[in-house]
């Protein structure tokens, strides 16, 4: 059984996100209806292949030729070298314009495989099968694909929409706690910018990952729906999509100052959302970081203490590539569920919000 969300990209382009447990039937039916089933490339995260390889092999068993390519786990796989390497393999084996690429893994595999699909033969069909919480609620939706460059993350890539997304909750059974917590930050973001009820649901569920599964299906579905709603209103990131950056401008600075890899993106975003809430409250808006309090200990437990100081963080925000004319663009909240864009020129308030946030993590 799967629940389906429609994503309308434009008048003539739409795709569906299938969400549920054990989606084999829906997946096979989809492939039968949409592809000749001569050949498929499966780009799969190495850990996922070890843990779920058999299941994935069965999923694609109706194709005459299946080519499995493992992607080494970790952010370093999102590189031009790895992209080039896969392109070579795919072209040497032989691929046609109608041959689908199935991306099975977290955001790293999805972004890399998506960019391969976008570029080989000027684009072949892409199916996302996300296996982390973050990939199910965030990276598999919205069409951003790409790899990193020595000068920064995600600097090479393209918008490329998949034919379909299959989010099978059963994959999450093997996910490590750290990855749950990382993905949860994005769900809390959706709670803050669109649906505050998610705060209560997550508070209840976080102590019992995957039980009851039905409720997690509901959370993934609601999160995916929010992301899909926002991106379909703004597929090329010209306006509203910026709301998805709630907590991220602060979070990116923290990631940069702490050293990439020292804290996860989700941990940085969580801290960033506390700072953004504090900033909003200081401007007189009806929010406070109390809503994030039930989750703080969880993040603190797995993060080493934040050694970054306020001045370094401020500097990192000021030198961000997106900053124009010394104005830092922040996503703030008028109230819960109501984000807006704010041009920040008052650095003293930023200083205050960082100082408040660092205190939370270091006491
Ligand atoms: N395209 C977008 O819109 C978008 C949005 C947000 C993030 N991202 C990108 O996503 C990436 C992060 O994604 P992520 O957090 O999924 O990380 P990831 O892909 O590195 O996966 C995290 C870890 O989980 C393991 N894993 C994956 N599925 C598993 C499973 N079912 N069971 C056990 N282990 C499993 C992986 O091997 C890896 O070690 C970043 O590169 C980020 O830039 C992209």
Short mmCIF file of C-alpha atoms and ligand atoms in Angstrom, two decimals:
data_model
loop_
_atom_site.label_atom_id
_atom_site.label_comp_id
_atom_site.label_asym_id
_atom_site.label_seq_id
_atom_site.Cartn_x
_atom_site.Cartn_y
_atom_site.Cartn_z
CA UNK A 1 0.00 0.00 0.00
CA UNK A 2 1.36 3.41 -0.85
CA UNK A 3 0.21 6.98 -0.46
CA UNK A 4 0.81 9.21 -3.45
CA UNK A 5 1.71 12.89 -3.68
CA UNK A 6 1.57 14.65 -7.04
CA UNK A 7 4.24 17.22 -7.80
CA UNK A 8 3.35 19.61 -10.62
CA UNK A 9 6.48 21.19 -12.00
CA UNK A 10 4.91 22.89 -14.99
CA UNK A 11 1.88 22.45 -17.24
CA UNK A 12 3.47 19.53 -19.02
CA UNK A 13 5.70 18.12 -16.30
CA UNK A 14 4.62 16.33 -13.17
CA UNK A 15 5.73 13.36 -11.13
CA UNK A 16 4.52 11.27 -8.26
CA UNK A 17 6.00 10.48 -4.87
CA UNK A 18 4.97 7.06 -3.57
CA UNK A 19 5.24 6.71 0.21
CA UNK A 20 4.62 3.60 2.29
CA UNK A 21 6.06 0.34 3.51
CA UNK A 22 7.26 -2.33 1.09
CA UNK A 23 6.60 -0.58 -2.21
CA UNK A 24 7.71 -3.49 -4.44
CA UNK A 25 4.32 -3.88 -6.06
CA UNK A 26 3.89 -0.19 -6.87
CA UNK A 27 7.47 0.05 -8.11
CA UNK A 28 7.19 -2.94 -10.42
CA UNK A 29 3.85 -1.78 -11.78
CA UNK A 30 5.29 1.70 -12.39
CA UNK A 31 8.28 0.34 -14.30
CA UNK A 32 6.14 -1.97 -16.37
CA UNK A 33 3.91 0.92 -17.37
CA UNK A 34 6.70 3.40 -18.14
CA UNK A 35 9.81 1.59 -19.42
CA UNK A 36 10.60 -1.07 -22.01
CA UNK A 37 12.39 -2.99 -19.23
CA UNK A 38 15.37 -3.85 -21.46
CA UNK A 39 17.88 -2.29 -19.19
CA UNK A 40 18.26 -0.30 -15.94
CA UNK A 41 21.18 1.24 -14.06
CA UNK A 42 20.99 1.08 -10.27
CA UNK A 43 23.29 3.55 -8.51
CA UNK A 44 23.26 2.42 -4.90
CA UNK A 45 24.99 3.57 -1.69
CA UNK A 46 27.46 0.89 -0.57
CA UNK A 47 25.92 0.52 2.91
CA UNK A 48 22.43 0.28 1.48
CA UNK A 49 23.66 -2.35 -0.96
CA UNK A 50 25.12 -4.38 1.91
CA UNK A 51 21.96 -4.07 4.01
CA UNK A 52 19.23 -4.10 1.38
CA UNK A 53 20.94 -5.24 -1.85
CA UNK A 54 18.89 -8.41 -2.16
CA UNK A 55 15.63 -6.54 -1.82
CA UNK A 56 16.69 -3.98 -4.44
CA UNK A 57 17.84 -6.71 -6.84
CA UNK A 58 14.37 -8.29 -6.59
CA UNK A 59 12.74 -4.94 -7.29
CA UNK A 60 14.48 -4.64 -10.65
CA UNK A 61 14.33 -8.33 -11.56
CA UNK A 62 11.79 -7.70 -14.35
CA UNK A 63 14.42 -5.78 -16.34
CA UNK A 64 16.39 -7.94 -18.78
CA UNK A 65 19.70 -6.29 -17.93
CA UNK A 66 20.42 -4.68 -14.58
CA UNK A 67 23.67 -2.85 -13.99
CA UNK A 68 24.44 -2.20 -10.34
CA UNK A 69 26.98 0.52 -9.55
CA UNK A 70 27.94 1.03 -5.92
CA UNK A 71 28.51 4.53 -4.61
CA UNK A 72 31.00 4.72 -1.71
CA UNK A 73 29.28 6.20 1.31
CA UNK A 74 30.01 9.75 2.37
CA UNK A 75 30.08 13.30 1.09
CA UNK A 76 33.37 12.75 -0.82
CA UNK A 77 31.40 10.76 -3.40
CA UNK A 78 29.75 14.01 -4.47
CA UNK A 79 32.72 14.96 -6.64
CA UNK A 80 33.41 15.66 -10.30
CA UNK A 81 35.85 12.73 -10.23
CA UNK A 82 33.19 10.29 -9.06
CA UNK A 83 30.66 11.72 -11.51
CA UNK A 84 33.16 11.28 -14.35
CA UNK A 85 33.96 7.78 -13.20
CA UNK A 86 30.30 6.74 -13.28
CA UNK A 87 29.68 8.42 -16.63
CA UNK A 88 32.59 6.38 -18.04
CA UNK A 89 31.15 3.15 -16.66
CA UNK A 90 27.64 3.87 -17.89
CA UNK A 91 28.79 4.80 -21.40
CA UNK A 92 31.16 1.86 -21.65
CA UNK A 93 28.40 -0.56 -20.67
CA UNK A 94 26.02 1.23 -23.02
CA UNK A 95 23.00 3.37 -22.22
CA UNK A 96 20.10 4.65 -24.34
CA UNK A 97 18.01 7.80 -23.94
CA UNK A 98 15.15 5.68 -22.59
CA UNK A 99 17.21 3.68 -20.05
CA UNK A 100 16.27 4.64 -16.50
CA UNK A 101 18.70 5.31 -13.67
CA UNK A 102 17.48 4.28 -10.22
CA UNK A 103 19.17 6.15 -7.33
CA UNK A 104 19.03 4.13 -4.10
CA UNK A 105 20.51 5.80 -1.03
CA UNK A 106 20.63 9.02 0.95
CA UNK A 107 21.11 12.57 -0.30
CA UNK A 108 24.67 11.91 -1.44
CA UNK A 109 23.65 9.11 -3.80
CA UNK A 110 20.54 11.00 -4.91
CA UNK A 111 22.42 14.19 -5.76
CA UNK A 112 25.22 12.36 -7.59
CA UNK A 113 23.03 9.86 -9.45
CA UNK A 114 20.62 12.68 -10.30
CA UNK A 115 23.46 14.66 -11.88
CA UNK A 116 24.59 11.59 -13.84
CA UNK A 117 21.02 11.13 -15.11
CA UNK A 118 20.78 14.83 -15.96
CA UNK A 119 23.97 14.88 -17.98
CA UNK A 120 24.52 11.53 -19.67
CA UNK A 121 23.12 11.68 -23.23
CA UNK A 122 21.68 15.10 -22.21
CA UNK A 123 19.32 13.39 -19.80
CA UNK A 124 17.88 9.94 -19.16
CA UNK A 125 14.92 8.97 -16.93
CA UNK A 126 15.63 9.17 -13.19
CA UNK A 127 13.85 7.42 -10.33
CA UNK A 128 14.71 8.30 -6.74
CA UNK A 129 14.49 5.64 -4.05
CA UNK A 130 15.57 7.53 -0.92
CA UNK A 131 16.75 5.43 2.04
CA UNK A 132 17.51 8.06 4.72
CA UNK A 133 14.98 10.18 6.56
CA UNK A 134 16.62 13.32 5.16
CA UNK A 135 16.43 12.06 1.60
CA UNK A 136 12.77 11.03 2.00
CA UNK A 137 11.61 14.36 3.39
CA UNK A 138 14.00 16.67 1.58
CA UNK A 139 16.71 15.86 -0.97
CA UNK A 140 14.72 13.52 -3.25
CA UNK A 141 12.09 16.21 -3.82
CA UNK A 142 12.62 19.39 -5.78
CA UNK A 143 14.98 18.39 -8.56
CA UNK A 144 18.29 19.71 -7.27
CA UNK A 145 21.16 17.50 -8.39
CA UNK A 146 24.88 18.02 -8.32
CA UNK A 147 28.31 17.56 -6.84
CA UNK A 148 30.69 19.58 -4.69
CA UNK A 149 33.74 21.62 -5.73
CA UNK A 150 36.89 22.33 -3.76
CA UNK A 151 35.62 25.89 -3.23
CA UNK A 152 32.24 24.90 -1.82
CA UNK A 153 29.32 22.50 -1.55
CA UNK A 154 26.84 21.86 -4.37
CA UNK A 155 28.51 24.34 -6.74
CA UNK A 156 28.18 22.16 -9.84
CA UNK A 157 24.83 20.75 -10.83
CA UNK A 158 21.47 21.25 -12.42
CA UNK A 159 17.75 21.18 -11.75
CA UNK A 160 16.59 17.82 -13.02
CA UNK A 161 13.25 16.34 -12.05
CA UNK A 162 12.80 12.61 -11.51
CA UNK A 163 10.11 10.52 -13.21
CA UNK A 164 9.03 9.32 -9.76
CA UNK A 165 10.14 8.98 -6.15
CA UNK A 166 9.61 5.79 -4.12
CA UNK A 167 10.01 6.38 -0.37
CA UNK A 168 9.85 3.00 1.31
CA UNK A 169 9.82 3.47 5.08
CA UNK A 170 11.10 -0.10 5.53
CA UNK A 171 14.60 1.10 4.55
CA UNK A 172 14.72 3.29 7.64
CA UNK A 173 14.79 0.23 9.91
CA UNK A 174 18.59 0.04 9.54
CA UNK A 175 19.30 3.77 9.84
CA UNK A 176 21.67 4.84 12.62
CA UNK A 177 20.38 7.16 15.35
CA UNK A 178 22.63 10.01 14.16
CA UNK A 179 20.99 9.93 10.75
CA UNK A 180 17.51 9.98 12.29
CA UNK A 181 18.43 13.06 14.23
CA UNK A 182 19.89 14.69 11.10
CA UNK A 183 16.72 14.10 9.08
CA UNK A 184 14.51 15.19 11.94
CA UNK A 185 15.91 18.74 11.78
CA UNK A 186 14.33 19.18 8.35
CA UNK A 187 11.00 17.88 9.66
CA UNK A 188 11.18 20.37 12.53
CA UNK A 189 11.84 23.03 9.91
CA UNK A 190 8.60 22.10 8.14
CA UNK A 191 6.86 22.26 11.52
CA UNK A 192 8.17 25.79 12.03
CA UNK A 193 7.44 27.18 8.57
CA UNK A 194 4.20 25.36 7.70
CA UNK A 195 2.65 22.90 10.14
CA UNK A 196 3.39 23.39 13.88
CA UNK A 197 1.41 20.23 14.72
CA UNK A 198 4.41 18.26 13.52
CA UNK A 199 6.30 19.44 16.64
CA UNK A 200 4.01 17.39 18.88
CA UNK A 201 3.98 14.36 16.61
CA UNK A 202 7.78 14.26 16.40
CA UNK A 203 8.15 14.75 20.13
CA UNK A 204 6.06 11.65 20.65
CA UNK A 205 7.73 9.56 17.97
CA UNK A 206 11.38 10.38 18.43
CA UNK A 207 11.75 8.09 21.40
CA UNK A 208 10.37 5.19 19.43
CA UNK A 209 11.94 5.33 15.96
CA UNK A 210 9.90 3.29 13.56
CA UNK A 211 7.23 2.23 16.02
CA UNK A 212 4.48 2.66 15.16
CA UNK A 213 5.50 2.66 11.52
CA UNK A 214 2.18 3.94 10.29
CA UNK A 215 2.73 7.22 12.08
CA UNK A 216 6.20 7.65 10.56
CA UNK A 217 4.65 7.09 7.14
CA UNK A 218 2.32 9.97 8.05
CA UNK A 219 5.20 12.23 9.12
CA UNK A 220 7.26 11.49 6.00
CA UNK A 221 4.16 12.05 3.87
CA UNK A 222 3.28 15.38 5.49
CA UNK A 223 6.91 16.58 5.24
CA UNK A 224 7.20 15.52 1.60
CA UNK A 225 3.89 17.25 0.88
CA UNK A 226 5.13 20.51 2.39
CA UNK A 227 8.39 20.40 0.44
CA UNK A 228 6.53 19.48 -2.76
CA UNK A 229 4.02 22.31 -2.23
CA UNK A 230 6.77 24.87 -1.83
CA UNK A 231 8.95 23.71 -4.70
CA UNK A 232 6.10 23.39 -7.16
CA UNK A 233 5.27 27.03 -6.52
CA UNK A 234 8.88 27.96 -7.23
CA UNK A 235 10.72 25.19 -9.13
CA UNK A 236 13.80 27.25 -10.01
CA UNK A 237 14.25 28.86 -6.59
CA UNK A 238 13.31 32.42 -7.47
CA UNK A 239 11.13 33.23 -4.45
CA UNK A 240 9.16 31.19 -1.92
CA UNK A 241 11.57 28.30 -2.03
CA UNK A 242 13.86 30.43 0.08
CA UNK A 243 11.58 29.66 3.05
CA UNK A 244 13.09 26.19 3.00
CA UNK A 245 16.26 27.88 4.18
CA UNK A 246 14.80 28.61 7.60
CA UNK A 247 17.69 28.06 10.05
CA UNK A 248 20.06 27.39 7.16
CA UNK A 249 21.84 30.76 6.87
CA UNK A 250 22.81 30.45 10.52
CA UNK A 251 23.42 26.70 10.12
CA UNK A 252 25.76 27.07 7.15
CA UNK A 253 27.91 29.49 9.11
CA UNK A 254 28.13 27.01 11.97
CA UNK A 255 29.03 24.17 9.60
CA UNK A 256 31.71 26.28 7.99
CA UNK A 257 33.27 27.50 11.25
CA UNK A 258 33.09 24.07 12.94
CA UNK A 259 34.68 22.43 9.88
CA UNK A 260 32.57 20.44 7.42
CA UNK A 261 32.03 16.93 8.71
CA UNK A 262 32.56 17.92 12.36
CA UNK A 263 28.86 18.44 12.85
CA UNK A 264 26.18 17.18 10.49
CA UNK A 265 24.08 19.48 8.35
CA UNK A 266 21.00 18.59 10.41
CA UNK A 267 22.72 19.44 13.69
CA UNK A 268 23.84 22.79 12.29
CA UNK A 269 20.35 23.54 10.98
CA UNK A 270 18.82 22.67 14.35
CA UNK A 271 21.11 25.18 16.09
CA UNK A 272 20.41 27.65 13.27
CA UNK A 273 16.66 27.39 13.83
CA UNK A 274 17.11 28.27 17.51
CA UNK A 275 19.10 31.35 16.47
CA UNK A 276 16.48 32.31 13.85
CA UNK A 277 13.70 31.93 16.42
CA UNK A 278 15.55 34.08 18.91
CA UNK A 279 16.14 36.73 16.23
CA UNK A 280 12.43 36.68 15.29
CA UNK A 281 11.41 37.01 18.92
CA UNK A 282 13.77 39.95 19.42
CA UNK A 283 11.96 41.70 16.56
CA UNK A 284 8.73 41.25 18.49
CA UNK A 285 7.28 38.25 16.66
CA UNK A 286 5.19 35.65 18.45
CA UNK A 287 7.65 32.76 18.50
CA UNK A 288 10.22 31.40 20.90
CA UNK A 289 12.63 28.52 20.79
CA UNK A 290 10.62 26.71 23.48
CA UNK A 291 9.14 24.60 20.71
CA UNK A 292 12.63 23.21 20.03
CA UNK A 293 13.41 22.50 23.70
CA UNK A 294 12.14 18.90 23.80
CA UNK A 295 14.71 18.00 21.13
CA UNK A 296 17.69 19.95 22.43
CA UNK A 297 19.12 17.18 24.63
CA UNK A 298 19.02 14.75 21.71
CA UNK A 299 21.13 17.08 19.57
CA UNK A 300 23.42 18.02 22.44
CA UNK A 301 24.07 14.35 23.20
CA UNK A 302 25.54 13.65 19.80
CA UNK A 303 27.23 16.99 19.08
CA UNK A 304 30.58 17.81 20.57
CA UNK A 305 30.45 21.18 22.32
CA UNK A 306 30.33 24.09 19.91
CA UNK A 307 33.76 25.68 19.91
CA UNK A 308 32.77 28.38 17.41
CA UNK A 309 32.53 31.89 18.81
CA UNK A 310 30.08 34.63 17.95
CA UNK A 311 32.54 36.78 15.99
CA UNK A 312 33.69 33.89 13.80
CA UNK A 313 30.10 32.97 13.07
CA UNK A 314 29.20 36.52 12.20
CA UNK A 315 32.19 36.75 9.89
CA UNK A 316 31.17 33.48 8.20
CA UNK A 317 27.67 34.86 7.62
CA UNK A 318 29.03 38.11 6.21
CA UNK A 319 31.34 36.36 3.76
CA UNK A 320 28.70 33.93 2.54
CA UNK A 321 28.51 34.02 -1.27
CA UNK A 322 24.82 34.92 -1.10
CA UNK A 323 25.44 38.15 0.84
CA UNK A 324 24.99 41.30 -1.25
CA UNK A 325 25.90 44.84 -0.15
CA UNK A 326 26.56 43.67 3.42
CA UNK A 327 22.94 42.62 3.74
CA UNK A 328 22.37 39.13 5.08
CA UNK A 329 19.12 37.54 3.94
CA UNK A 330 17.43 35.65 6.75
CA UNK A 331 14.27 33.59 6.87
CA UNK A 332 12.39 34.59 10.01
CA UNK A 333 9.00 33.75 11.48
CA UNK A 334 6.12 36.20 11.99
CA UNK A 335 4.49 33.41 13.96
CA UNK A 336 4.57 29.63 13.77
CA UNK A 337 3.86 28.48 10.24
CA UNK A 338 4.42 31.93 8.76
CA UNK A 339 7.92 32.60 7.39
CA UNK A 340 9.15 35.74 5.68
CA UNK A 341 12.38 37.09 4.23
CA UNK A 342 14.29 39.70 6.19
CA UNK A 343 17.25 41.76 5.04
CA UNK A 344 19.54 42.03 8.01
CA UNK A 345 21.88 44.96 8.35
CA UNK A 346 21.85 45.07 12.15
CA UNK A 347 24.71 42.80 13.10
CA UNK A 348 24.33 43.49 16.83
CA UNK A 349 21.11 41.50 16.87
CA UNK A 350 22.80 38.67 15.01
CA UNK A 351 25.53 38.70 17.64
CA UNK A 352 22.92 38.47 20.38
CA UNK A 353 21.12 35.55 18.74
CA UNK A 354 24.34 33.61 18.24
CA UNK A 355 25.41 34.21 21.78
CA UNK A 356 22.01 33.00 23.05
CA UNK A 357 22.24 29.87 20.87
CA UNK A 358 25.82 28.97 21.80
CA UNK A 359 24.88 29.26 25.49
CA UNK A 360 22.08 26.73 24.95
CA UNK A 361 24.52 24.17 23.58
CA UNK A 362 27.42 24.83 25.89
CA UNK A 363 25.67 24.79 29.26
N1 LIG B 1 19.11 17.88 -3.50
C1 LIG B 1 18.63 18.53 -2.47
O1 LIG B 1 17.64 19.28 -2.56
C2 LIG B 1 19.28 18.33 -1.13
C3 LIG B 1 18.63 18.77 0.04
C4 LIG B 1 19.22 18.51 1.28
C5 LIG B 1 20.45 17.86 1.33
N2 LIG B 1 21.06 17.45 0.17
C6 LIG B 1 22.34 16.72 0.20
O2 LIG B 1 22.10 15.47 0.84
C7 LIG B 1 23.32 15.01 1.38
C8 LIG B 1 23.06 14.43 2.76
O3 LIG B 1 22.14 13.37 2.64
P1 LIG B 1 21.97 12.26 3.79
O4 LIG B 1 21.85 12.93 5.09
O5 LIG B 1 20.93 11.33 3.33
O6 LIG B 1 23.42 11.60 3.81
P2 LIG B 1 24.09 10.33 3.09
O7 LIG B 1 23.55 10.10 1.75
O8 LIG B 1 25.55 10.52 3.24
O9 LIG B 1 23.62 9.12 4.04
C9 LIG B 1 24.00 9.13 5.40
C10 LIG B 1 24.55 7.78 5.85
O10 LIG B 1 23.49 6.85 5.93
C11 LIG B 1 23.84 5.64 5.25
N3 LIG B 1 22.56 5.06 4.83
C12 LIG B 1 21.74 5.46 3.85
N4 LIG B 1 20.60 4.77 3.88
C13 LIG B 1 20.70 3.88 4.89
C14 LIG B 1 19.83 2.91 5.43
N5 LIG B 1 18.60 2.71 4.97
N6 LIG B 1 20.29 2.17 6.49
C15 LIG B 1 21.52 2.39 7.01
N7 LIG B 1 22.37 3.32 6.56
C16 LIG B 1 21.96 4.06 5.50
C17 LIG B 1 24.80 6.07 4.17
O11 LIG B 1 25.64 5.00 3.78
C18 LIG B 1 25.57 7.17 4.89
O12 LIG B 1 26.59 6.60 5.66
C19 LIG B 1 24.27 16.19 1.37
O13 LIG B 1 25.22 16.01 0.36
C20 LIG B 1 23.40 17.38 1.04
O14 LIG B 1 24.07 18.39 0.33
C21 LIG B 1 20.49 17.68 -1.04
#
